[in-house]
């Protein structure tokens, strides 16, 4: 009965579970390809990143200061943030002294808080610059934002295809 009422809604623990599976697949692919210098991928708990957006960025700074390996070892960080009951996937990819941030969302959603969080996190991690690249979805549906967030993270980590129409969601 509870699951019937849940419909298309994804909770933070479901996202965390699926993100962990995507990161495991990413690690397995790197091992299978016998990469000489594999990149570590860190999961930033969606509950934490969403909390920062709604309750202040002071803990965001602390998280960054406690994870210097992101810059020193050029680790990828993945998460999803909930803004206005909508999950937005976020991939942080270091390139030297610049932290590149990639998102995928419908163009009508406001990302100003998310951009502010990314800037604070980049500086607390020790990066000199942050570059945010927001990819716009070609379709505007938002009722499956959890599944769409996972699709973008899978695309970013494992090279899977993104859905391009509502029927592929």
Coordinates of N, CA and C in Angstrom, one line a residue, residues 8 11 13 15 21 23 26-27 63 84 90 102 110-111 120-121 126 137 144-145 147 165 169:
X8 N 5.9 7.8 -8.5 CA 7.2 8.0 -9.1 C 8.2 8.7 -8.2
X11 N 13.1 8.5 -2.8 CA 13.6 9.1 -1.5 C 15.1 9.1 -1.6
X13 N 17.3 7.7 0.3 CA 18.0 6.5 0.5 C 17.9 5.6 -0.7
X15 N 18.0 6.9 -3.8 CA 19.0 7.5 -4.6 C 20.4 7.1 -4.2
X21 N 25.4 1.7 -6.5 CA 25.5 0.7 -7.5 C 26.2 1.2 -8.8
X23 N 28.5 3.7 -8.9 CA 29.9 3.8 -8.6 C 30.6 2.5 -8.6
X26 N 31.2 1.7 -12.1 CA 32.3 2.5 -12.6 C 33.7 1.9 -12.1
X27 N 33.8 1.5 -10.9 CA 35.0 0.9 -10.4 C 35.3 -0.4 -11.1
X63 N 32.4 19.9 5.0 CA 32.6 18.7 4.2 C 33.8 18.8 3.2
X84 N 12.8 22.1 -4.6 CA 11.4 22.2 -4.9 C 10.8 20.9 -5.2
X90 N 24.1 15.8 -9.9 CA 25.3 16.7 -9.9 C 26.6 15.8 -10.0
X102 N 28.7 19.4 -13.5 CA 27.8 19.0 -14.5 C 26.4 18.7 -14.0
X110 N 15.1 26.7 -11.4 CA 16.1 27.6 -10.8 C 17.2 26.9 -10.2
X111 N 18.4 27.1 -10.6 CA 19.6 26.5 -10.0 C 20.5 27.4 -9.2
X120 N 30.8 27.4 -3.2 CA 31.3 27.2 -1.8 C 32.1 25.9 -1.6
X121 N 31.5 24.9 -2.2 CA 32.2 23.5 -2.1 C 33.5 23.6 -2.8
X126 N 39.5 23.6 -2.1 CA 40.8 24.1 -2.5 C 41.0 24.4 -3.9
X137 N 17.6 19.2 -20.5 CA 16.9 18.0 -21.1 C 16.1 18.5 -22.3
X144 N 9.4 12.1 -13.1 CA 10.4 11.0 -12.9 C 11.8 11.5 -12.7
X145 N 11.9 12.5 -11.9 CA 13.2 13.2 -11.7 C 14.2 12.3 -11.1
X147 N 14.5 9.0 -11.4 CA 15.0 8.1 -12.4 C 15.9 8.8 -13.4
X165 N 13.6 11.2 -25.1 CA 12.1 11.5 -25.2 C 11.4 11.0 -23.9
X169 N 11.9 7.4 -20.7 CA 12.2 7.6 -19.3 C 12.2 6.4 -18.5

